[in-house]
GROMACS .gro file of C-alpha atoms in nm:
model
  475
    1MET     CA    1  -2.043  -1.756  -3.278
    2TYR     CA    2  -1.976  -1.378  -3.160
    3TYR     CA    3  -1.746  -1.466  -2.896
    4ASP     CA    4  -1.498  -1.696  -3.090
    5LYS     CA    5  -1.264  -1.397  -3.168
    6LEU     CA    6  -1.206  -1.344  -2.798
    7PHE     CA    7  -1.111  -1.713  -2.747
    8LYS     CA    8  -0.910  -1.743  -3.072
    9LEU     CA    9  -0.707  -1.446  -2.940
   10MET     CA   10  -0.620  -1.653  -2.611
   11GLU     CA   11  -0.506  -1.937  -2.855
   12TRP     CA   12  -0.830  -2.162  -2.810
   13THR     CA   13  -0.836  -2.393  -3.083
   14VAL     CA   14  -1.150  -2.423  -3.299
   15GLU     CA   15  -1.203  -2.761  -3.135
   16LYS     CA   16  -1.188  -2.646  -2.798
   17ILE     CA   17  -1.400  -2.369  -2.861
   18GLU     CA   18  -1.654  -2.592  -3.009
   19SER     CA   19  -1.630  -2.861  -2.725
   20ASN     CA   20  -1.678  -2.595  -2.468
   21ARG     CA   21  -1.954  -2.374  -2.616
   22SER     CA   22  -2.225  -2.449  -2.322
   23ARG     CA   23  -1.967  -2.380  -2.082
   24ILE     CA   24  -1.859  -2.079  -2.239
   25GLU     CA   25  -2.217  -1.936  -2.293
   26LEU     CA   26  -2.325  -2.002  -1.916
   27MET     CA   27  -2.012  -1.796  -1.815
   28LEU     CA   28  -2.104  -1.517  -2.052
   29GLU     CA   29  -2.463  -1.499  -1.938
   30LYS     CA   30  -2.383  -1.515  -1.556
   31ILE     CA   31  -2.131  -1.216  -1.596
   32ASP     CA   32  -2.356  -1.011  -1.828
   33ALA     CA   33  -2.140  -1.020  -2.131
   34ALA     CA   34  -2.371  -1.240  -2.365
   35SER     CA   35  -2.371  -1.006  -2.659
   36GLU     CA   36  -2.148  -0.909  -2.953
   37ALA     CA   37  -2.092  -0.557  -2.820
   38ASP     CA   38  -1.980  -0.703  -2.490
   39ILE     CA   39  -1.739  -0.922  -2.658
   40ASP     CA   40  -1.589  -0.655  -2.890
   41HIS     CA   41  -1.535  -0.449  -2.567
   42ALA     CA   42  -1.372  -0.732  -2.386
   43VAL     CA   43  -1.128  -0.768  -2.704
   44GLU     CA   44  -1.043  -0.405  -2.681
   45HIS     CA   45  -1.014  -0.400  -2.307
   46VAL     CA   46  -0.781  -0.724  -2.281
   47THR     CA   47  -0.558  -0.603  -2.553
   48SER     CA   48  -0.519  -0.255  -2.392
   49ASN     CA   49  -0.411  -0.419  -2.092
   50PHE     CA   50  -0.184  -0.702  -2.213
   51ASP     CA   51   0.073  -0.729  -2.475
   52PHE     CA   52  -0.061  -1.044  -2.708
   53SER     CA   53   0.262  -1.023  -2.908
   54ILE     CA   54   0.456  -1.159  -2.631
   55PRO     CA   55   0.493  -1.549  -2.658
   56GLY     CA   56   0.313  -1.703  -2.365
   57VAL     CA   57   0.088  -1.403  -2.284
   58PRO     CA   58  -0.217  -1.527  -2.494
   59THR     CA   59  -0.185  -1.880  -2.314
   60LEU     CA   60  -0.191  -1.733  -1.973
   61VAL     CA   61  -0.475  -1.507  -2.025
   62GLY     CA   62  -0.667  -1.817  -2.167
   63VAL     CA   63  -0.588  -2.007  -1.865
   64LEU     CA   64  -0.706  -1.746  -1.623
   65VAL     CA   65  -1.037  -1.734  -1.826
   66GLU     CA   66  -1.052  -2.133  -1.843
   67ASP     CA   67  -0.985  -2.161  -1.472
   68PHE     CA   68  -1.268  -1.899  -1.417
   69ILE     CA   69  -1.500  -2.098  -1.644
   70ASP     CA   70  -1.432  -2.419  -1.452
   71SER     CA   71  -1.490  -2.237  -1.120
   72ILE     CA   72  -1.832  -2.144  -1.224
   73HIS     CA   73  -1.920  -2.494  -1.317
   74ALA     CA   74  -1.751  -2.641  -0.998
   75ARG     CA   75  -2.071  -2.730  -0.828
   76LEU     CA   76  -2.215  -2.903  -1.163
   77ASP     CA   77  -1.887  -3.094  -1.198
   78HIS     CA   78  -1.805  -3.191  -0.870
   79LYS     CA   79  -1.959  -3.346  -0.533
   80TYR     CA   80  -1.746  -3.119  -0.315
   81VAL     CA   81  -1.618  -2.765  -0.359
   82ILE     CA   82  -1.352  -2.599  -0.128
   83ALA     CA   83  -1.260  -2.249  -0.168
   84VAL     CA   84  -0.900  -2.092  -0.067
   85ASN     CA   85  -0.895  -1.718   0.002
   86TYR     CA   86  -0.612  -1.496  -0.037
   87PRO     CA   87  -0.406  -1.411   0.159
   88ILE     CA   88  -0.324  -1.762   0.183
   89LEU     CA   89  -0.068  -1.865  -0.098
   90PRO     CA   90  -0.151  -2.179  -0.278
   91SER     CA   91   0.164  -2.319  -0.152
   92VAL     CA   92  -0.034  -2.419   0.169
   93THR     CA   93  -0.289  -2.613   0.008
   94LEU     CA   94  -0.151  -2.745  -0.331
   95GLY     CA   95  -0.060  -3.094  -0.148
   96LEU     CA   96  -0.464  -3.141  -0.146
   97ASN     CA   97  -0.486  -3.078  -0.498
   98TYR     CA   98  -0.239  -3.340  -0.577
   99ALA     CA   99  -0.403  -3.567  -0.347
  100GLN     CA  100  -0.726  -3.512  -0.546
  101LYS     CA  101  -0.555  -3.591  -0.866
  102ARG     CA  102  -0.391  -3.887  -0.726
  103THR     CA  103  -0.709  -4.025  -0.585
  104ASN     CA  104  -0.937  -3.892  -0.850
  105ALA     CA  105  -1.164  -3.775  -0.569
  106ASP     CA  106  -1.483  -3.556  -0.658
  107ILE     CA  107  -1.345  -3.251  -0.510
  108TYR     CA  108  -1.279  -2.913  -0.680
  109ILE     CA  109  -1.025  -2.685  -0.455
  110PHE     CA  110  -0.968  -2.340  -0.601
  111ALA     CA  111  -0.878  -1.982  -0.524
  112SER     CA  112  -1.238  -1.863  -0.591
  113THR     CA  113  -1.242  -1.496  -0.552
  114LEU     CA  114  -0.904  -1.365  -0.649
  115ASN     CA  115  -0.894  -1.521  -1.025
  116SER     CA  116  -1.276  -1.396  -1.056
  117ILE     CA  117  -1.173  -1.041  -0.985
  118ASN     CA  118  -0.874  -1.069  -1.234
  119VAL     CA  119  -1.100  -1.204  -1.521
  120LEU     CA  120  -1.399  -0.967  -1.449
  121GLY     CA  121  -1.170  -0.657  -1.411
  122ASN     CA  122  -0.895  -0.699  -1.662
  123ILE     CA  123  -1.048  -0.904  -1.932
  124PHE     CA  124  -1.413  -0.841  -1.932
  125ASP     CA  125  -1.445  -0.515  -1.752
  126LYS     CA  126  -1.769  -0.647  -1.584
  127TYR     CA  127  -1.639  -0.613  -1.228
  128THR     CA  128  -1.811  -0.319  -1.073
  129ARG     CA  129  -2.159  -0.493  -1.053
  130VAL     CA  130  -2.020  -0.768  -0.837
  131LEU     CA  131  -1.883  -0.507  -0.604
  132GLU     CA  132  -2.220  -0.317  -0.589
  133VAL     CA  133  -2.401  -0.638  -0.498
  134GLY     CA  134  -2.147  -0.739  -0.252
  135GLU     CA  135  -2.202  -0.402  -0.058
  136LEU     CA  136  -2.568  -0.470  -0.057
  137VAL     CA  137  -2.516  -0.795   0.088
  138GLY     CA  138  -2.335  -0.693   0.450
  139GLN     CA  139  -2.005  -0.599   0.299
  140ALA     CA  140  -2.022  -0.205   0.309
  141ALA     CA  141  -1.716  -0.036   0.202
  142GLY     CA  142  -1.447  -0.015   0.457
  143ARG     CA  143  -1.553  -0.339   0.625
  144ALA     CA  144  -1.420  -0.586   0.388
  145HIS     CA  145  -1.051  -0.690   0.318
  146CYS     CA  146  -0.933  -0.438   0.016
  147ALA     CA  147  -1.304  -0.508  -0.128
  148GLN     CA  148  -1.192  -0.887  -0.201
  149TYR     CA  149  -1.497  -0.993   0.037
  150GLN     CA  150  -1.727  -0.745  -0.137
  151ALA     CA  151  -1.651  -0.936  -0.441
  152GLU     CA  152  -1.677  -1.271  -0.264
  153ALA     CA  153  -2.047  -1.187  -0.141
  154GLY     CA  154  -2.125  -1.048  -0.479
  155LEU     CA  155  -1.993  -1.342  -0.666
  156PHE     CA  156  -2.225  -1.573  -0.462
  157GLU     CA  157  -2.514  -1.344  -0.449
  158LEU     CA  158  -2.522  -1.303  -0.823
  159GLY     CA  159  -2.458  -1.686  -0.880
  160ILE     CA  160  -2.143  -1.630  -1.057
  161LEU     CA  161  -1.953  -1.863  -0.847
  162PRO     CA  162  -2.131  -2.140  -0.652
  163VAL     CA  163  -2.140  -2.131  -0.262
  164PRO     CA  164  -1.855  -2.376  -0.163
  165ASP     CA  165  -1.895  -2.651   0.104
  166GLN     CA  166  -1.596  -2.496   0.295
  167VAL     CA  167  -1.382  -2.200   0.261
  168ILE     CA  168  -1.024  -2.180   0.390
  169VAL     CA  169  -0.964  -1.836   0.540
  170SER     CA  170  -0.657  -1.696   0.690
  171GLY     CA  171  -0.642  -1.517   1.010
  172TRP     CA  172  -0.282  -1.496   1.010
  173PHE     CA  173  -0.207  -1.169   0.826
  174CYS     CA  174  -0.543  -1.004   0.832
  175ASP     CA  175  -0.818  -1.031   1.085
  176GLN     CA  176  -1.063  -0.875   0.863
  177ALA     CA  177  -1.055  -1.169   0.625
  178ALA     CA  178  -1.182  -1.407   0.915
  179GLU     CA  179  -1.424  -1.166   1.034
  180ALA     CA  180  -1.569  -1.107   0.687
  181ASP     CA  181  -1.596  -1.480   0.609
  182GLU     CA  182  -1.756  -1.565   0.923
  183MET     CA  183  -2.042  -1.313   0.851
  184LEU     CA  184  -2.070  -1.455   0.497
  185SER     CA  185  -2.077  -1.806   0.603
  186ARG     CA  186  -2.387  -1.731   0.798
  187ILE     CA  187  -2.542  -1.554   0.497
  188PHE     CA  188  -2.439  -1.820   0.256
  189GLY     CA  189  -2.413  -2.144   0.461
  190PHE     CA  190  -2.057  -2.268   0.386
  191GLU     CA  191  -1.811  -2.376   0.656
  192PRO     CA  192  -1.519  -2.144   0.711
  193LEU     CA  193  -1.202  -2.336   0.817
  194TYR     CA  194  -0.966  -2.106   0.984
  195LEU     CA  195  -0.585  -2.075   0.952
  196GLU     CA  196  -0.516  -1.895   1.271
  197GLY     CA  197  -0.179  -1.764   1.382
  198VAL     CA  198   0.052  -1.499   1.542
  199MET     CA  199   0.264  -1.358   1.255
  200ASP     CA  200   0.498  -1.125   1.422
  201TRP     CA  201   0.881  -1.192   1.400
  202THR     CA  202   1.143  -0.938   1.382
  203TRP     CA  203   1.408  -1.052   1.149
  204GLU     CA  204   1.689  -0.993   1.343
  205GLU     CA  205   1.582  -1.204   1.650
  206ASN     CA  206   1.532  -1.552   1.711
  207LEU     CA  207   1.208  -1.689   1.580
  208ASP     CA  208   0.998  -1.820   1.871
  209GLU     CA  209   0.959  -2.198   1.774
  210ARG     CA  210   0.635  -2.217   1.994
  211ILE     CA  211   0.451  -1.951   1.741
  212VAL     CA  212   0.562  -2.162   1.456
  213HIS     CA  213   0.422  -2.499   1.607
  214TYR     CA  214   0.096  -2.319   1.697
  215ASP     CA  215   0.052  -2.184   1.353
  216ALA     CA  216   0.158  -2.518   1.189
  217ASN     CA  217  -0.115  -2.689   1.403
  218SER     CA  218  -0.374  -2.457   1.264
  219ILE     CA  219  -0.288  -2.589   0.906
  220LYS     CA  220  -0.313  -2.944   1.037
  221ARG     CA  221  -0.646  -2.880   1.191
  222VAL     CA  222  -0.773  -2.745   0.849
  223PHE     CA  223  -0.626  -3.068   0.668
  224ASN     CA  224  -0.781  -3.308   0.953
  225ARG     CA  225  -1.138  -3.137   0.888
  226ILE     CA  226  -1.114  -3.175   0.521
  227GLU     CA  227  -1.029  -3.547   0.581
  228GLU     CA  228  -1.327  -3.600   0.809
  229LEU     CA  229  -1.561  -3.442   0.576
  230THR     CA  230  -1.439  -3.564   0.223
  231GLY     CA  231  -1.181  -3.875   0.300
  232LEU     CA  232  -0.911  -3.667   0.121
  233VAL     CA  233  -0.574  -3.695   0.259
  234ALA     CA  234  -0.239  -3.550   0.134
  235ASN     CA  235   0.055  -3.763   0.189
  236ALA     CA  236   0.405  -3.624   0.185
  237GLU     CA  237   0.456  -3.690  -0.162
  238ASP     CA  238   0.152  -3.489  -0.247
  239THR     CA  239   0.263  -3.191  -0.045
  240ASN     CA  240   0.644  -3.207  -0.188
  241LYS     CA  241   0.482  -3.211  -0.529
  242GLY     CA  242   0.266  -2.886  -0.420
  243TRP     CA  243   0.588  -2.707  -0.290
  244GLN     CA  244   0.765  -2.805  -0.621
  245TYR     CA  245   0.525  -2.670  -0.833
  246PHE     CA  246   0.461  -2.346  -0.629
  247GLY     CA  247   0.824  -2.318  -0.621
  248THR     CA  248   0.870  -2.350  -0.994
  249LEU     CA  249   0.620  -2.073  -1.059
  250ALA     CA  250   0.756  -1.833  -0.786
  251ASN     CA  251   1.123  -1.890  -0.891
  252ALA     CA  252   1.033  -1.816  -1.253
  253THR     CA  253   0.855  -1.505  -1.136
  254VAL     CA  254   1.148  -1.405  -0.937
  255ASN     CA  255   1.392  -1.471  -1.204
  256LEU     CA  256   1.160  -1.274  -1.457
  257LEU     CA  257   1.143  -0.984  -1.248
  258ASP     CA  258   1.521  -1.001  -1.142
  259MET     CA  259   1.607  -0.970  -1.531
  260ASN     CA  260   1.352  -0.688  -1.593
  261ALA     CA  261   1.507  -0.493  -1.282
  262LYS     CA  262   1.853  -0.552  -1.363
  263ALA     CA  263   1.805  -0.461  -1.741
  264SER     CA  264   1.915  -0.113  -1.873
  265ARG     CA  265   1.547  -0.068  -1.990
  266GLN     CA  266   1.220  -0.223  -1.887
  267ILE     CA  267   1.169  -0.528  -2.071
  268PHE     CA  268   0.790  -0.583  -2.060
  269SER     CA  269   0.509  -0.397  -1.900
  270HIS     CA  270   0.434  -0.540  -1.537
  271ALA     CA  271   0.101  -0.599  -1.662
  272ASP     CA  272   0.236  -0.892  -1.851
  273ILE     CA  273   0.488  -0.981  -1.593
  274SER     CA  274   0.204  -1.015  -1.358
  275LEU     CA  275   0.049  -1.297  -1.555
  276VAL     CA  276   0.336  -1.494  -1.444
  277TYR     CA  277   0.282  -1.404  -1.096
  278TRP     CA  278  -0.093  -1.471  -1.110
  279SER     CA  279  -0.057  -1.802  -1.251
  280MET     CA  280   0.035  -1.905  -0.890
  281PHE     CA  281  -0.331  -1.848  -0.809
  282VAL     CA  282  -0.469  -2.064  -1.069
  283ALA     CA  283  -0.239  -2.358  -1.000
  284ALA     CA  284  -0.496  -2.520  -0.795
  285ASP     CA  285  -0.647  -2.659  -1.106
  286LEU     CA  286  -0.368  -2.902  -1.191
  287LYS     CA  287  -0.502  -2.957  -1.532
  288HIS     CA  288  -0.363  -2.634  -1.635
  289GLU     CA  289   0.010  -2.731  -1.510
  290GLU     CA  290   0.196  -2.828  -1.826
  291LYS     CA  291   0.014  -2.525  -2.009
  292VAL     CA  292   0.115  -2.279  -1.734
  293LEU     CA  293   0.485  -2.397  -1.719
  294GLY     CA  294   0.503  -2.395  -2.106
  295ALA     CA  295   0.373  -2.044  -2.138
  296VAL     CA  296   0.583  -1.908  -1.836
  297GLU     CA  297   0.908  -2.073  -2.009
  298LYS     CA  298   0.795  -1.877  -2.333
  299VAL     CA  299   0.769  -1.559  -2.159
  300ILE     CA  300   1.109  -1.587  -1.991
  301LYS     CA  301   1.257  -1.685  -2.348
  302ALA     CA  302   1.105  -1.378  -2.477
  303ALA     CA  303   1.236  -1.157  -2.200
  304THR     CA  304   1.593  -1.303  -2.252
  305GLU     CA  305   1.584  -1.237  -2.619
  306ARG     CA  306   1.489  -0.878  -2.545
  307VAL     CA  307   1.760  -0.831  -2.294
  308GLU     CA  308   2.027  -0.952  -2.542
  309LYS     CA  309   1.893  -0.730  -2.809
  310GLY     CA  310   1.890  -0.409  -2.576
  311GLU     CA  311   1.502  -0.395  -2.643
  312GLY     CA  312   1.232  -0.275  -2.426
  313ILE     CA  313   0.930  -0.072  -2.355
  314LEU     CA  314   1.106   0.239  -2.220
  315PRO     CA  315   1.424   0.439  -2.317
  316GLU     CA  316   1.776   0.338  -2.160
  317ASN     CA  317   1.837   0.435  -1.822
  318SER     CA  318   1.491   0.545  -1.732
  319PRO     CA  319   1.448   0.619  -1.357
  320LYS     CA  320   1.416   0.311  -1.152
  321ILE     CA  321   1.140   0.287  -0.907
  322TYR     CA  322   1.000   0.023  -0.658
  323LEU     CA  323   0.622  -0.012  -0.647
  324GLY     CA  324   0.446  -0.094  -0.325
  325MET     CA  325   0.145  -0.271  -0.461
  326ARG     CA  326   0.033  -0.499  -0.753
  327THR     CA  327  -0.329  -0.428  -0.821
  328ILE     CA  328  -0.553  -0.729  -0.925
  329CYS     CA  329  -0.885  -0.583  -1.062
  330ASP     CA  330  -0.721  -0.337  -1.287
  331VAL     CA  331  -0.358  -0.297  -1.435
  332LYS     CA  332  -0.425   0.068  -1.563
  333ASN     CA  333  -0.248   0.205  -1.272
  334LEU     CA  334   0.074   0.021  -1.373
  335LYS     CA  335   0.037   0.146  -1.746
  336ILE     CA  336   0.015   0.510  -1.613
  337ILE     CA  337   0.346   0.485  -1.419
  338GLU     CA  338   0.511   0.306  -1.703
  339GLU     CA  339   0.360   0.551  -1.968
  340ALA     CA  340   0.524   0.830  -1.741
  341GLY     CA  341   0.869   0.693  -1.824
  342LEU     CA  342   0.951   0.508  -1.510
  343HIS     CA  343   1.104   0.175  -1.518
  344VAL     CA  344   0.928  -0.020  -1.242
  345THR     CA  345   1.209  -0.276  -1.107
  346HIS     CA  346   0.990  -0.471  -0.869
  347ILE     CA  347   0.644  -0.464  -0.690
  348PHE     CA  348   0.571  -0.551  -0.330
  349MET     CA  349   0.731  -0.862  -0.211
  350ASP     CA  350   0.866  -0.975  -0.533
  351ALA     CA  351   1.240  -1.010  -0.456
  352PHE     CA  352   1.376  -1.267  -0.203
  353THR     CA  353   1.524  -1.164   0.096
  354LYS     CA  354   1.822  -1.336   0.280
  355TYR     CA  355   1.602  -1.448   0.559
  356GLU     CA  356   1.399  -1.646   0.296
  357LEU     CA  357   1.689  -1.814   0.192
  358MET     CA  358   1.801  -1.927   0.526
  359PRO     CA  359   1.795  -2.307   0.586
  360PRO     CA  360   1.492  -2.415   0.805
  361ILE     CA  361   1.489  -2.278   1.164
  362ILE     CA  362   1.346  -2.597   1.304
  363GLU     CA  363   1.501  -2.895   1.192
  364ASN     CA  364   1.337  -3.163   0.986
  365PRO     CA  365   1.028  -2.987   0.954
  366THR     CA  366   0.688  -3.113   0.861
  367PRO     CA  367   0.504  -2.981   0.575
  368GLU     CA  368   0.298  -2.766   0.799
  369ILE     CA  369   0.603  -2.627   0.968
  370GLN     CA  370   0.754  -2.555   0.653
  371ALA     CA  371   0.476  -2.368   0.519
  372THR     CA  372   0.462  -2.153   0.849
  373GLU     CA  373   0.833  -2.065   0.828
  374PHE     CA  374   0.775  -1.966   0.466
  375PHE     CA  375   0.525  -1.717   0.589
  376PHE     CA  376   0.725  -1.581   0.874
  377LYS     CA  377   1.008  -1.517   0.647
  378ARG     CA  378   0.800  -1.329   0.388
  379PRO     CA  379   0.873  -0.955   0.459
  380GLY     CA  380   0.503  -0.836   0.424
  381LEU     CA  381   0.353  -1.085   0.643
  382SER     CA  382   0.564  -1.127   0.942
  383ASN     CA  383   0.599  -0.780   1.074
  384ALA     CA  384   0.581  -0.432   0.955
  385GLY     CA  385   0.924  -0.318   1.006
  386ASN     CA  386   1.069  -0.624   0.813
  387LEU     CA  387   0.851  -0.476   0.531
  388TYR     CA  388   1.009  -0.124   0.545
  389GLN     CA  389   1.360  -0.293   0.579
  390TYR     CA  390   1.289  -0.516   0.295
  391GLU     CA  391   1.176  -0.192   0.075
  392ALA     CA  392   1.473  -0.003   0.151
  393ASP     CA  393   1.723  -0.308   0.093
  394SER     CA  394   1.569  -0.415  -0.233
  395MET     CA  395   1.576  -0.042  -0.362
  396LYS     CA  396   1.944  -0.045  -0.299
  397GLN     CA  397   1.993  -0.393  -0.459
  398TYR     CA  398   1.811  -0.303  -0.793
  399ASN     CA  399   1.948   0.074  -0.772
  400CYS     CA  400   1.627   0.244  -0.748
  401ASP     CA  401   1.586   0.629  -0.793
  402GLY     CA  402   1.268   0.646  -0.593
  403ALA     CA  403   0.953   0.450  -0.492
  404ILE     CA  404   0.551   0.472  -0.529
  405LEU     CA  405   0.388   0.342  -0.211
  406SER     CA  406   0.007   0.293  -0.210
  407TYR     CA  407  -0.229   0.303   0.076
  408LEU     CA  408  -0.544   0.098   0.097
  409PHE     CA  409  -0.867   0.253   0.195
  410ASN     CA  410  -1.056  -0.059   0.321
  411CYS     CA  411  -0.758  -0.271   0.480
  412ARG     CA  412  -0.638  -0.228   0.825
  413PRO     CA  413  -0.304  -0.393   0.791
  414TRP     CA  414  -0.200  -0.163   0.467
  415SER     CA  415  -0.372   0.159   0.584
  416LEU     CA  416  -0.083   0.316   0.728
  417GLY     CA  417   0.192   0.129   0.573
  418ALA     CA  418   0.263   0.364   0.287
  419VAL     CA  419   0.316   0.666   0.558
  420MET     CA  420   0.533   0.460   0.783
  421GLY     CA  421   0.727   0.309   0.449
  422LYS     CA  422   0.781   0.668   0.305
  423ASP     CA  423   0.943   0.790   0.624
  424TYR     CA  424   1.149   0.474   0.662
  425ILE     CA  425   1.283   0.495   0.292
  426GLU     CA  426   1.366   0.862   0.294
  427LYS     CA  427   1.545   0.874   0.621
  428THR     CA  428   1.749   0.524   0.553
  429ILE     CA  429   1.824   0.563   0.190
  430ASN     CA  430   1.758   0.911   0.121
  431LYS     CA  431   1.543   0.838  -0.192
  432PRO     CA  432   1.201   1.042  -0.286
  433VAL     CA  433   0.883   0.837  -0.228
  434MET     CA  434   0.551   0.938  -0.358
  435ILE     CA  435   0.230   0.798  -0.202
  436MET     CA  436  -0.059   0.701  -0.448
  437GLU     CA  437  -0.388   0.597  -0.381
  438ALA     CA  438  -0.487   0.245  -0.499
  439ASP     CA  439  -0.667  -0.066  -0.402
  440PHE     CA  440  -0.597  -0.436  -0.487
  441TYR     CA  441  -0.963  -0.491  -0.545
  442ASP     CA  442  -1.156  -0.176  -0.607
  443SER     CA  443  -1.057   0.086  -0.898
  444ARG     CA  444  -1.354   0.309  -0.808
  445LEU     CA  445  -1.176   0.442  -0.502
  446TYR     CA  446  -0.950   0.624  -0.712
  447SER     CA  447  -0.927   0.869  -1.037
  448PRO     CA  448  -0.669   0.767  -1.298
  449GLU     CA  449  -0.672   1.110  -1.434
  450GLN     CA  450  -0.542   1.238  -1.088
  451GLN     CA  451  -0.283   0.958  -1.065
  452LYS     CA  452  -0.147   1.020  -1.408
  453THR     CA  453  -0.101   1.393  -1.330
  454ARG     CA  454   0.057   1.331  -0.997
  455VAL     CA  455   0.281   1.042  -1.139
  456GLU     CA  456   0.386   1.256  -1.434
  457SER     CA  457   0.505   1.529  -1.183
  458PHE     CA  458   0.698   1.270  -0.967
  459ALA     CA  459   0.843   1.117  -1.281
  460GLU     CA  460   0.986   1.460  -1.379
  461VAL     CA  461   1.150   1.487  -1.053
  462LEU     CA  462   1.318   1.162  -1.074
  463LYS     CA  463   1.437   1.227  -1.445
  464LEU     CA  464   1.591   1.546  -1.332
  465ASN     CA  465   1.774   1.356  -1.044
  466LYS     CA  466   1.893   1.102  -1.286
  467GLU     CA  467   2.042   1.381  -1.507
  468MET     CA  468   2.205   1.560  -1.242
  469GLU     CA  469   2.350   1.226  -1.116
  470ILE     CA  470   2.497   1.135  -1.457
  471MET     CA  471   2.654   1.492  -1.471
  472GLY     CA  472   2.796   1.440  -1.136
  473LEU     CA  473   2.573   1.743  -0.993
  474ALA     CA  474   2.358   1.529  -0.743
  475GLU     CA  475   2.449   1.570  -0.358
   0.00000   0.00000   0.00000
C-alpha cells in the first residue's frame, strides 16, 4: 500500500503493518492524510525533522505514531477512556496504568492531546486544521493554554480522538488549563477531574507542609473518583512501578542531555534528543515499555560513541546556549538555532537542581505526597524566582555563553517569564540573552524567516565573544 514506506521507515515490520492495516487506514482518514501525496509529504517532513540514521530514533518515532493510533481507537477498544492533560507529568498517573495492566481492566488511560500535537505537527504536518477547528469551538486565540486546549477541542470536534469519560486536568501550575477543560466538558460531555493546589515555594525557605498535604489530597480525591467510577485501584506496588518507569526515562533524558551539554560539540540535534524526552508522555501505554526503554538505550549508546570519537553536528567549541522552551508542535525553531552554529546545552527544566536531589521534606511520604514534593522542587512549577535562579545556575554549570528565552503569546504563566528571566540572567551572570517568539503548540504565531535572521545575528555576537575570550580579550 502507498503508506507502507512511511511505516517501514519507522521500523514497523511487514507483519505488523499487515495486521494493523484497518487501524492505520482509519487514522489516515481521520487526519486527512489518506493519499500517496500526503504520505510522500509526511516522509519528507519527518525525515527533515529527525535523523533516522541514529539507532533508536526510528523506533521512538514509530512508538509516537502507534500510541496515536491506539488513542484514536481507544473508545472502540475499551469500555472506559481517561485522558491526562499536560502540565501533569505521567509520574502522577502511571500507577493507574500499572493497576490497569495488573487487573486487565477494560480502561485506557493516556496523555491525549500532547502526543497528538506532536504526531500531527512533526510527522504528518496536519496540525493547523485541528487548531482552526478548535478556535471555532469556543477556544479563541489567547484564551487557551498555549493552544493545547484549542488542539483538544479540535481533536474532539473532528472526531480524531474520542471524547473521554474523564479528563484529569491540573490547576496546579496554570489556572487556564482548568478553566479551558471546564468549558470543554460542558461542550463535549466528559467529566473533568481537577488536581488543585498551591504551587508557590521559594527554594531557600522551609516548605509549608500544609500546602503539600493539601495538594497531595487533591491527587487522592482524583484517584478515589476513578475508583468509584471504574473500580480501578492503584496499590503501592503499582505506584512504585510507575515512579520507577518514569524515573528511568527521566534519568535517561537527563543523562543524554548532560552528555550533550558537556561535550566539546553538540552530539545530536535537540529534535532527536527530544524524542527521548517525549517518550515520557507516551509511557501511559505500557505495551510500549520494553520497546521505548530499548530505543532510549540505543540512542544513549550512539551518543556515547559520538563523544568518544569526537563527532557531532557542529564544529568544536561552538558557543553554548541555554534554550528556554522546547516546542512540541514544530521542531524547526530548534533546527534554526543549531544551523546558526549554536550548541544548545539544555532546554527549560532539563537539568536536575540540588533541591530535587534533596531527601523528602516530609518523612515516610505517601505516593501522593511524593508526587507533590517532586512538583514543588521542579524550578518552573514552584515559583518564578526559582526558575530564574535555575536558569542562571544551570548556565554556569554548563559554561553557557548566552541564552535564548521565549515568551508564549497565549499562556499567562509564561507570557512575562522571558523578560524577567533576561533581566535576571544578564544582571546575575552577565551573559547575553535573546528573546525569541515561539509557542509550545502553535507555530502559526511566529515567522521562521524572521526567527532565522535574528538568531543568526545573535549567533554572530556570541561567536565574536567566544573568539575574544579565547584570545584573552574578553572583559
